[in-house]
PDB file of C-alpha atoms in Angstrom:
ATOM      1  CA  UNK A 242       3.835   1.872 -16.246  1.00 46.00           C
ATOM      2  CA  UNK A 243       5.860  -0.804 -14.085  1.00 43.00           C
ATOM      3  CA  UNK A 244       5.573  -0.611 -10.214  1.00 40.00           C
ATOM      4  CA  UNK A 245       8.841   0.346  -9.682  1.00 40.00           C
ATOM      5  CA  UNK A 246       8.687   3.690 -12.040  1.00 45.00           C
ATOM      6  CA  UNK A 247       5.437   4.495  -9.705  1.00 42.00           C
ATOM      7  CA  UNK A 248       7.583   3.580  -6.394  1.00 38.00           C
ATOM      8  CA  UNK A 249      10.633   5.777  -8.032  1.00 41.00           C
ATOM      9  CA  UNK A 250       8.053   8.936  -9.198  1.00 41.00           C
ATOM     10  CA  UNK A 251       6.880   8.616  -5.199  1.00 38.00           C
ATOM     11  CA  UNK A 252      10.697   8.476  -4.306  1.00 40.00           C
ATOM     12  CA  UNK A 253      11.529  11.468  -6.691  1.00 39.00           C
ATOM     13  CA  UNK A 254       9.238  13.653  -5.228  1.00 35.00           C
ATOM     14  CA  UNK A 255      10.613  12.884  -1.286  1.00 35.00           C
ATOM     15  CA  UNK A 256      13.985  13.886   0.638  1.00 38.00           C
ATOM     16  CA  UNK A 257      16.458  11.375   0.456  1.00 37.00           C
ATOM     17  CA  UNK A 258      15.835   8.365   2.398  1.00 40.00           C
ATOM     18  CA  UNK A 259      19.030   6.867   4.168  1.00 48.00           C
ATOM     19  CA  UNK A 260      20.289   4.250   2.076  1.00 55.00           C
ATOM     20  CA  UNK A 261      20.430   1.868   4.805  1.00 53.00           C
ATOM     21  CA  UNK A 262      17.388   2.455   6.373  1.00 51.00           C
ATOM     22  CA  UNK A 263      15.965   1.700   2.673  1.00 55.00           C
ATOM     23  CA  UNK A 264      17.920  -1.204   2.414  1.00 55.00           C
ATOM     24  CA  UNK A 265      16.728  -2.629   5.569  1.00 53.00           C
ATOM     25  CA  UNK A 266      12.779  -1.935   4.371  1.00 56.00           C
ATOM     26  CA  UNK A 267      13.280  -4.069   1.437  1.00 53.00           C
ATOM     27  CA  UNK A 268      13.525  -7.453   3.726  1.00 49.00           C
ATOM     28  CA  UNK A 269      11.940  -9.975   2.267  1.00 47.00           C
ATOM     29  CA  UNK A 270      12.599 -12.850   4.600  1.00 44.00           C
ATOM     30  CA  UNK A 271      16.510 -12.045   5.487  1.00 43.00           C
ATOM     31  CA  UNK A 272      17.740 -13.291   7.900  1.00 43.00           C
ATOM     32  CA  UNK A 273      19.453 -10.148   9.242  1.00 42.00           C
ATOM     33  CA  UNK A 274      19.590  -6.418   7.963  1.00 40.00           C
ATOM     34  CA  UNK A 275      23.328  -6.551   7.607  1.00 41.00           C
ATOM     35  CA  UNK A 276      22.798  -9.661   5.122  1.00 44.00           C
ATOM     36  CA  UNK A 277      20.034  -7.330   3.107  1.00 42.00           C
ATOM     37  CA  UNK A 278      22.540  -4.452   2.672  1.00 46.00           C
ATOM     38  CA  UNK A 279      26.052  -6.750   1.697  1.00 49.00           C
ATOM     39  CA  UNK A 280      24.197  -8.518  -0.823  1.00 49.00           C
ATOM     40  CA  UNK A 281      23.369  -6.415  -3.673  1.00 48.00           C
ATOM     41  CA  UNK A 282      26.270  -4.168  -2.820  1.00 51.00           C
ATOM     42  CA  UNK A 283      28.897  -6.961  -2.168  1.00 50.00           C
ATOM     43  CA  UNK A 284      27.454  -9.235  -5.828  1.00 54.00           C
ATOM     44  CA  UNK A 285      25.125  -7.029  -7.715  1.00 61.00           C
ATOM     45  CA  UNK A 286      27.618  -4.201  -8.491  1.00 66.00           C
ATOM     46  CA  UNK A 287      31.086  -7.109  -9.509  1.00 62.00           C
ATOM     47  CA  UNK A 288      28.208  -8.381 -12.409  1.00 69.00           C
ATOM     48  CA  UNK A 289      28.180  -5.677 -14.020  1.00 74.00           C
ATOM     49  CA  UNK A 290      32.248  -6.222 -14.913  1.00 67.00           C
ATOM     50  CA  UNK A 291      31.028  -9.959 -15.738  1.00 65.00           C
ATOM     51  CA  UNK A 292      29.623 -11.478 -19.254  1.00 63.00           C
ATOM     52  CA  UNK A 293      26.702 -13.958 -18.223  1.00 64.00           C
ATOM     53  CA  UNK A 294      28.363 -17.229 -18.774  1.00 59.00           C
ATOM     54  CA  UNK A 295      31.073 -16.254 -16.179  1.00 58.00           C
ATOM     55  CA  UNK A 296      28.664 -16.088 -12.611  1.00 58.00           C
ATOM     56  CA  UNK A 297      31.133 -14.796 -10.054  1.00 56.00           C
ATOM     57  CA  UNK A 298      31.569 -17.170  -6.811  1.00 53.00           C
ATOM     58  CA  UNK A 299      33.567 -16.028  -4.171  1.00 64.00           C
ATOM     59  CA  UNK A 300      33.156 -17.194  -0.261  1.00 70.00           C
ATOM     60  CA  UNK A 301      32.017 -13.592   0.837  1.00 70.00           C
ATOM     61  CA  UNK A 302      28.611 -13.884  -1.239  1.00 72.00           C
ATOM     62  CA  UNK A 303      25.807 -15.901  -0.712  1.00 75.00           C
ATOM     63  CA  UNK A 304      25.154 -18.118  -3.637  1.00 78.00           C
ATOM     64  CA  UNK A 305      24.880 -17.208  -7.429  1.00 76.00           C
ATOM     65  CA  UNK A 306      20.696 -18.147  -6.868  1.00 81.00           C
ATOM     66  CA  UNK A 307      20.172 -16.112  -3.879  1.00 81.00           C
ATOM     67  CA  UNK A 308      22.284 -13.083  -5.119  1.00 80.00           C
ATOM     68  CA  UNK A 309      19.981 -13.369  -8.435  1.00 85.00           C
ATOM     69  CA  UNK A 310      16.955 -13.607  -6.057  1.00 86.00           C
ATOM     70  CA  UNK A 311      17.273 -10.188  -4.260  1.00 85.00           C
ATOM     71  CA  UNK A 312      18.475  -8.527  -7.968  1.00 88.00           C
ATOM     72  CA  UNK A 313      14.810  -9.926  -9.559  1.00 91.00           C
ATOM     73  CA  UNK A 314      13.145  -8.335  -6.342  1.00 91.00           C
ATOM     74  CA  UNK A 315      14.340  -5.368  -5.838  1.00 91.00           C
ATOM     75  CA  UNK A 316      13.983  -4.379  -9.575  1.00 94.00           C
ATOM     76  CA  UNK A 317      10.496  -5.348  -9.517  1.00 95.00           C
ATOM     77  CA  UNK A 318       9.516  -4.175  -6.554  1.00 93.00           C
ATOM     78  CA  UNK A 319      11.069  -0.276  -6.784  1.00 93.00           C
ATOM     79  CA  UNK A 320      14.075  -0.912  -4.374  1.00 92.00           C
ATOM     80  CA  UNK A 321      16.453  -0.276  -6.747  1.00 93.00           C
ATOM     81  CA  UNK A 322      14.694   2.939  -8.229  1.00 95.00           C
ATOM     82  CA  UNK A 323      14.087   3.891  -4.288  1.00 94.00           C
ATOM     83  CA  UNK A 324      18.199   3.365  -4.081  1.00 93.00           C
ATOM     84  CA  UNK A 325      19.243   5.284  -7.379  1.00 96.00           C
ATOM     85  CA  UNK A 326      17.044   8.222  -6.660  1.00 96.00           C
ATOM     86  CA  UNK A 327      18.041   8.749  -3.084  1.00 95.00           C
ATOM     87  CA  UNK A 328      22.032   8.349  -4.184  1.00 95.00           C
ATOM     88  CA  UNK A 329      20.975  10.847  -7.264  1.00 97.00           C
ATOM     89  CA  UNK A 330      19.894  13.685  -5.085  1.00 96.00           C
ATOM     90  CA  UNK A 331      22.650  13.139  -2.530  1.00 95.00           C
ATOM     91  CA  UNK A 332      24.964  13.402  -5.055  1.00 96.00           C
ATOM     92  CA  UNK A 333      23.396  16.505  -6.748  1.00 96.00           C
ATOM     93  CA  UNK A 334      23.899  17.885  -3.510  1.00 95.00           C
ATOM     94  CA  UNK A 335      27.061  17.171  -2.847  1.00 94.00           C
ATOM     95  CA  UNK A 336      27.930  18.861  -6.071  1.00 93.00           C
ATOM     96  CA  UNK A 337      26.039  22.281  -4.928  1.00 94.00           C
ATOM     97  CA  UNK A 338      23.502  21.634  -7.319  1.00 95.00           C
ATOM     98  CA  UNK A 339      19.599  21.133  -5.987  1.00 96.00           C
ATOM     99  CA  UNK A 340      18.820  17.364  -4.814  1.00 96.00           C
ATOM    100  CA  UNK A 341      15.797  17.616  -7.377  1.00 96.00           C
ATOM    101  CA  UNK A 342      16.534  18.350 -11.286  1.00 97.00           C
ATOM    102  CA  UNK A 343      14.606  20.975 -13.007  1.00 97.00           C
ATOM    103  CA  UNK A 344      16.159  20.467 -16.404  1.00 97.00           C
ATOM    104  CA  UNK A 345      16.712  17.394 -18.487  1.00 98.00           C
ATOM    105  CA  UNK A 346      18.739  15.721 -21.596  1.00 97.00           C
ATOM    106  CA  UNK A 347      16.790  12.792 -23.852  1.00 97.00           C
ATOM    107  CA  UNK A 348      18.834  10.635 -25.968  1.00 97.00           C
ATOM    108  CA  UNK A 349      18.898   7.048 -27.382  1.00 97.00           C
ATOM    109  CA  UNK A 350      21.501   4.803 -27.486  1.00 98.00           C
ATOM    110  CA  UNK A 351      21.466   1.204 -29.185  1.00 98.00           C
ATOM    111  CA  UNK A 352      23.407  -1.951 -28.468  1.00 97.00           C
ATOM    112  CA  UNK A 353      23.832  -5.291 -30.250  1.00 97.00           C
ATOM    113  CA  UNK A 354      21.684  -7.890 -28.219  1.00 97.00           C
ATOM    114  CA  UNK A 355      23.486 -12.004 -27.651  1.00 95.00           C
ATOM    115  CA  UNK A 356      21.414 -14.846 -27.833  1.00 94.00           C
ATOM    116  CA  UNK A 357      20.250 -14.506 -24.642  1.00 93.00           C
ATOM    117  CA  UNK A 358      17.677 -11.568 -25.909  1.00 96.00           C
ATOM    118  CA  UNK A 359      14.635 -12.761 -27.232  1.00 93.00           C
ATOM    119  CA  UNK A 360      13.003 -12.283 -30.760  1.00 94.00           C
ATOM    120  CA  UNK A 361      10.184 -10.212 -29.872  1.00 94.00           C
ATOM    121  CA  UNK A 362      12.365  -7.638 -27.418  1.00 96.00           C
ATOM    122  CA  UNK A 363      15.244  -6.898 -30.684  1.00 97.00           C
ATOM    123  CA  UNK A 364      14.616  -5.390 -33.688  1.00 97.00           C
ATOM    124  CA  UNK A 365      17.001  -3.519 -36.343  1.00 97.00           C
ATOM    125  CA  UNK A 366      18.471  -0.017 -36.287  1.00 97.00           C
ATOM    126  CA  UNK A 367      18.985   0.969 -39.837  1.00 95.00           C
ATOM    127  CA  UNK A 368      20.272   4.250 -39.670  1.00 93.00           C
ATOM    128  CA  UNK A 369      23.228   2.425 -36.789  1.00 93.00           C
ATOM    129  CA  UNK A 370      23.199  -0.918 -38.454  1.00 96.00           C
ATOM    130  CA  UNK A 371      22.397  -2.745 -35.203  1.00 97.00           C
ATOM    131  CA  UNK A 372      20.426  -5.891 -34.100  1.00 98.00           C
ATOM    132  CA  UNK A 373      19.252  -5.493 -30.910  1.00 98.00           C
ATOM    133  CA  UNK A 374      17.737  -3.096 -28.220  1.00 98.00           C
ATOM    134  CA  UNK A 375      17.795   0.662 -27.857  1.00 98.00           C
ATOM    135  CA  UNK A 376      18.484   2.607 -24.555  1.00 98.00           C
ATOM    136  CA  UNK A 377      16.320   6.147 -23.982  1.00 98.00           C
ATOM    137  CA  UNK A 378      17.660   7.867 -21.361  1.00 98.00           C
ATOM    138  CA  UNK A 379      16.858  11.086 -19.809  1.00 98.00           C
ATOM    139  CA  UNK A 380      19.975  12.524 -17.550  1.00 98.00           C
ATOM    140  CA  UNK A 381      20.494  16.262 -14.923  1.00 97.00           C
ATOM    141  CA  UNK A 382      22.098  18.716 -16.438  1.00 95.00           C
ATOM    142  CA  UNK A 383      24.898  16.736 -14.326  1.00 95.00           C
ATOM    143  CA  UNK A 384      24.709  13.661 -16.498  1.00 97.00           C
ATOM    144  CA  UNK A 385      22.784  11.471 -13.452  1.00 98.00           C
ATOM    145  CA  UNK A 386      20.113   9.572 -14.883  1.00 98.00           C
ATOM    146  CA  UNK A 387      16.571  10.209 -14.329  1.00 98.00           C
ATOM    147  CA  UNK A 388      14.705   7.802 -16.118  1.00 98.00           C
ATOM    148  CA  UNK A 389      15.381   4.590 -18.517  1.00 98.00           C
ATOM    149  CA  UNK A 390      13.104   3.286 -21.397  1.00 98.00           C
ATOM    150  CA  UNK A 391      14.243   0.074 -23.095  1.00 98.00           C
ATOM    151  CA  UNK A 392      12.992  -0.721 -26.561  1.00 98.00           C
ATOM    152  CA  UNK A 393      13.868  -2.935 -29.071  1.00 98.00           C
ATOM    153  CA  UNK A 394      16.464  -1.341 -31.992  1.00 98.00           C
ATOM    154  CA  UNK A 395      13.865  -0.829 -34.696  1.00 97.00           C
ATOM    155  CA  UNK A 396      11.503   2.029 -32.332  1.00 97.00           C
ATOM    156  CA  UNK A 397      12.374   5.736 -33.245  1.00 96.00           C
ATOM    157  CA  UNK A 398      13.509   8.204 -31.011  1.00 97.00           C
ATOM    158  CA  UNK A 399      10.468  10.011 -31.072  1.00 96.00           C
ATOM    159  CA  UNK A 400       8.343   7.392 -30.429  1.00 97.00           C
ATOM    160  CA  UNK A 401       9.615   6.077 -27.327  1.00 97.00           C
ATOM    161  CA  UNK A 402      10.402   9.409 -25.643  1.00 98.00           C
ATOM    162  CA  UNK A 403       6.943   9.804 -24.959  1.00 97.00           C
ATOM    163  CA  UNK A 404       6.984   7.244 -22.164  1.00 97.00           C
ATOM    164  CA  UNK A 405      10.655   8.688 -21.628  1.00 98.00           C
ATOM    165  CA  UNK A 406       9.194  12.284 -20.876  1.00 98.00           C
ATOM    166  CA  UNK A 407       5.952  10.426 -18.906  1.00 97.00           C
ATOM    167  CA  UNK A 408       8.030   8.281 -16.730  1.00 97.00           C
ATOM    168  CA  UNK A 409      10.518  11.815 -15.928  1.00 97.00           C
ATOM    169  CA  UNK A 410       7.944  13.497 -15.399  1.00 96.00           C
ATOM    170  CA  UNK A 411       6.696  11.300 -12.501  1.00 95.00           C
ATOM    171  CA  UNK A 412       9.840  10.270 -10.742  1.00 94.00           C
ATOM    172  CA  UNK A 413      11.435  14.595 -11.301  1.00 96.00           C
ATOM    173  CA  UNK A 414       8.540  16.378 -10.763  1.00 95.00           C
ATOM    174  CA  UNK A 415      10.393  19.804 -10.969  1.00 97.00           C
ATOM    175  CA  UNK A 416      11.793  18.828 -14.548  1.00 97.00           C
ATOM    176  CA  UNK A 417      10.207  21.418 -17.072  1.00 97.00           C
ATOM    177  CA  UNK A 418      12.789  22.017 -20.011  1.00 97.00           C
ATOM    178  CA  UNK A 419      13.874  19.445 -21.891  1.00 98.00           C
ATOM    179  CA  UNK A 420      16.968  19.441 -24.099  1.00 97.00           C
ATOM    180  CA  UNK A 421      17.170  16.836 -27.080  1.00 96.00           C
ATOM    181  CA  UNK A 422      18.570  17.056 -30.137  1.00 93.00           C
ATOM    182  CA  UNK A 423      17.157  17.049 -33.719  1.00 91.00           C
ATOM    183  CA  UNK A 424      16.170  13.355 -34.021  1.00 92.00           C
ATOM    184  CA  UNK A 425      13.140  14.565 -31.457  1.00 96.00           C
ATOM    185  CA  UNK A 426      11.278  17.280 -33.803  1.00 93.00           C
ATOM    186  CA  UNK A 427       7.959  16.644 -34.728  1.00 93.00           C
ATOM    187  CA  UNK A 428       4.882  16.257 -32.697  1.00 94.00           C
ATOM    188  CA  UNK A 429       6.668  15.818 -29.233  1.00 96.00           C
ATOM    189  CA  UNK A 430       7.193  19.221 -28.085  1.00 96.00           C
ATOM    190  CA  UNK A 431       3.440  19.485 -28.113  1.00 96.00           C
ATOM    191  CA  UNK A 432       3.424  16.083 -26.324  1.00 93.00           C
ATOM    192  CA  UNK A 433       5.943  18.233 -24.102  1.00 97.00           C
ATOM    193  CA  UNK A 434       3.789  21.095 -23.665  1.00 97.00           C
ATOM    194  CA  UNK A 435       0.888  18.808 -22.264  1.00 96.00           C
ATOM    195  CA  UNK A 436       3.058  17.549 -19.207  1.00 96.00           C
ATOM    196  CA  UNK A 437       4.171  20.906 -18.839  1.00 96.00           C
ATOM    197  CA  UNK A 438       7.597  20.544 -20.151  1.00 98.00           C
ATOM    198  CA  UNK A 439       9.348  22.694 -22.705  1.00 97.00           C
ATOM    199  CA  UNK A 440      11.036  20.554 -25.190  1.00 97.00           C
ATOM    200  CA  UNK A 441      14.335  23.122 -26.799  1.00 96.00           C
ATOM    201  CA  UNK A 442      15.310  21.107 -29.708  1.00 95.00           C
ATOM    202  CA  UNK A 443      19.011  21.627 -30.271  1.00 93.00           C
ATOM    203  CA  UNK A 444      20.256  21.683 -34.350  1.00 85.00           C
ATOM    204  CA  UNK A 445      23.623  21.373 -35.658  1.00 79.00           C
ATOM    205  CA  UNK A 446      25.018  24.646 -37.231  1.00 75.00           C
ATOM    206  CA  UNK A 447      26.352  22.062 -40.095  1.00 75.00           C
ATOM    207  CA  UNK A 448      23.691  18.876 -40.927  1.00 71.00           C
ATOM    208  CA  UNK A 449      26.745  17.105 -42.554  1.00 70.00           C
ATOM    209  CA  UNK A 450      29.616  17.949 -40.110  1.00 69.00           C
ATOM    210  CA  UNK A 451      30.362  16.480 -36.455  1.00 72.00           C
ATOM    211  CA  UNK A 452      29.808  19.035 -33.958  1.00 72.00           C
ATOM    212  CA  UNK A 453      29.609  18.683 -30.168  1.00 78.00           C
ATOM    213  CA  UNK A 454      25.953  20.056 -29.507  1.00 84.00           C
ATOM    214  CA  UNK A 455      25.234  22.229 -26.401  1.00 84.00           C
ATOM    215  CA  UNK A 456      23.871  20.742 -23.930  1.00 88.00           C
ATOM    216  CA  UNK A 457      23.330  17.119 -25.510  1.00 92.00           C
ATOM    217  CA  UNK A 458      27.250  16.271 -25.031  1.00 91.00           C
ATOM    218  CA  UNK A 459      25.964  15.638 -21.005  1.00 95.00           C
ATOM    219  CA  UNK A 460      24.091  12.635 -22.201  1.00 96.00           C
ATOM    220  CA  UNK A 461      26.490  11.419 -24.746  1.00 94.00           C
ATOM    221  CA  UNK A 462      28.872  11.229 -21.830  1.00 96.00           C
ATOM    222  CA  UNK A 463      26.531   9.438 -19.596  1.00 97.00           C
ATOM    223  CA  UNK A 464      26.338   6.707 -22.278  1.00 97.00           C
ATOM    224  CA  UNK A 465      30.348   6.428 -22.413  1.00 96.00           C
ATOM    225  CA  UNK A 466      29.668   6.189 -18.148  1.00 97.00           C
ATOM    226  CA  UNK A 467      27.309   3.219 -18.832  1.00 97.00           C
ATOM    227  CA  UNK A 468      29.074   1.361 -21.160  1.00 95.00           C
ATOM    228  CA  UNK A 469      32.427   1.027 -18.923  1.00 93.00           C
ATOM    229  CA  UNK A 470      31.113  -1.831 -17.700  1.00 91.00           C
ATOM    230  CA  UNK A 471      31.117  -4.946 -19.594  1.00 88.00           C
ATOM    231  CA  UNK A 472      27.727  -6.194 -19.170  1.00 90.00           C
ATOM    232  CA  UNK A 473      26.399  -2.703 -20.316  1.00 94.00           C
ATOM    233  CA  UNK A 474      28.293  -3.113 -23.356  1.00 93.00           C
ATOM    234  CA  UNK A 475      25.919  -5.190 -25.093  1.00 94.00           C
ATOM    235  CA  UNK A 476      22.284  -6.202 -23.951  1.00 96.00           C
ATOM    236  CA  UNK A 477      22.451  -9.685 -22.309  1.00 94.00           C
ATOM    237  CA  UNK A 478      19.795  -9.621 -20.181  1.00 95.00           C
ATOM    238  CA  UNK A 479      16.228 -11.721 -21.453  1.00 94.00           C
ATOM    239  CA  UNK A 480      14.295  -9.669 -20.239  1.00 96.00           C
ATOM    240  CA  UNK A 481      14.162  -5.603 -21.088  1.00 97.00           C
ATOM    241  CA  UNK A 482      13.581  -4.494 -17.466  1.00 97.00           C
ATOM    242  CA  UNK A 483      16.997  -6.595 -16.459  1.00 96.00           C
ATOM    243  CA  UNK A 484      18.653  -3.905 -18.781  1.00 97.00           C
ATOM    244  CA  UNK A 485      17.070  -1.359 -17.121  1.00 97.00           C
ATOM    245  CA  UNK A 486      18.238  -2.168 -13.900  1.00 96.00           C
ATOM    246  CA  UNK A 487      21.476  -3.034 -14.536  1.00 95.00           C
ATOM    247  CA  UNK A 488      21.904   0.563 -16.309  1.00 97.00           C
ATOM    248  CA  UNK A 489      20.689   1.604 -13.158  1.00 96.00           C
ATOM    249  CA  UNK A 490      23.252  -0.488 -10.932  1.00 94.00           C
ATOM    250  CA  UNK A 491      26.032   1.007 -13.080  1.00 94.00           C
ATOM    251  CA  UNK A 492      24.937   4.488 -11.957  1.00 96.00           C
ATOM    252  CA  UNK A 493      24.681   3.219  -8.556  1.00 94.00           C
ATOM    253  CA  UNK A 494      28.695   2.503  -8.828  1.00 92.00           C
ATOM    254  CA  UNK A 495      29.150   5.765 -10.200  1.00 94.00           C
ATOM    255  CA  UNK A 496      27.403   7.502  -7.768  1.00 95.00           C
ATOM    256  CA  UNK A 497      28.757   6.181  -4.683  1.00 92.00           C
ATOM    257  CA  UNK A 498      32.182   5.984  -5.843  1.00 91.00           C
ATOM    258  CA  UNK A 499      31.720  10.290  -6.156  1.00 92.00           C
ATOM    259  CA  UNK A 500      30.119   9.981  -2.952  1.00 93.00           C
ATOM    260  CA  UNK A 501      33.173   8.432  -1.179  1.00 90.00           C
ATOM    261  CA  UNK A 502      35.423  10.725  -2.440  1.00 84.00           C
ATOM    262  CA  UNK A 503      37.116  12.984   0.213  1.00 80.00           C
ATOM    263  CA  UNK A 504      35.574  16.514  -0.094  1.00 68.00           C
ATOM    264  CA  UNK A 505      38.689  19.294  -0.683  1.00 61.00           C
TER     265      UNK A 505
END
């Protein structure tokens, strides 16, 4: 369990905090709050339409190192996870729904890893044909994310939603059903059933046919959300909890784009 899943279970479990407020707590030697908050806003979120090689300069941000700097520390240190969570549950309310989930989706979702991945964080996805890492992702019955587990490729879907449900279950502690589809039968509703969650495991009507599957299309469509964005595309980042955080940045975007949005 990485600090910043425990700081995001704490934040989960809390009314929203005001993003700038939050902002201004992460300080770590700014020199003002107003620097803090333009930051990651002004450079984090324009990466995530950028390929590594290509490090966006422009005369508005600080430079490529410091920009970097704040990204490293606020995924490590739960700022980020603070920042998604509170933009979640405003969000869920501004939809009508309640700021807290009490329902969830569980999928996987793998992407070819560059160069820049290591060795010993890729493996191969037979049944997809793909060299890399795999995304688990549990998402609201609104499609927001709740909770992100990167593995390499080779791990099975059952395997790594136990962390999945763990993790959800600390940072949503309403969540008790859990949608998923058949790739998830097996031991893990039992696994469910000890964190007090009811895994439903949702089967196609036809093994052999496409079919759009109840409830699962909401995550499906959360992965076509994440991968708008060029760096999400593929796995670039070294180091798995980079991934993480960038899927979370790209839900940051979404959320606060819906956010802006003139009520009617």
């Amino acid at each position: 369990m990485t600090q910043s899943q425990e700081v995001a279970g704490r934040a989960g479990a809390s009314s929203p905090l005001e993003v700038g407020v939050l902002l201004t707590r992460a300080r770590r030697g700014a020199r003002s709050a107003r620097g803090m908050r333009e930051v990651p806003a002004g450079a984090s979120l324009p990466v995530l339409d950028t390929c590594p090689e290509s490090v966006p300069v422009s005369p508005d941000f600080p430079p490529w190192q410091t920009v970097y700097g704040y990204f490293a520390a606020w995924r490590g240190d739960g700022t980020l996870a603070r920042l998604h969570a509170a933009l979640r549950a405003r969000a869920r309310a501004a939809a009508g729904r309640n700021p807290q989930p009490t329902a969830a989706v569980i999928d996987s979702q793998s992407v070819r890893a560059a160069d820049t991945v290591s060795r010993a964080s890729r493996g191969w996805d037979a049944a997809k044909e793909v060299n890399g890492r795999k995304r688990h992702i549990a998402v609201g019955t609104t499609g927001l994310v709740l909770d992100v587990v990167i593995t390499a490729a080779s791990v099975q879907d059952r395997q790594a939603a136990r962390p999945l449900l763990w993790n959800t279950r600390r940072a949503c502690r309403h969540v008790r059903l859990v949608w998923a589809d058949a790739g998830y039968t097996g031991k893990l509703a039992a696994w469910a059933a000890a964190l007090k969650m009811t895994l439903q495991i949702v089967a196609k009507r036809d093994p052999r046919a496409f079919e759009v599957l109840p409830r699962c299309w909401v995550v499906e469509r959360t992965f076509a959300w994440i991968s708008k964005h060029r760096r999400t595309t593929r796995d670039y980042e070294h180091l798995p909890a980079s991934h993480e955080a960038m899927i979370l940045w790209a839900m940051v975007a979404l959320m606060t784009r819906c956010l802006a949005q003139p009520a009617h």
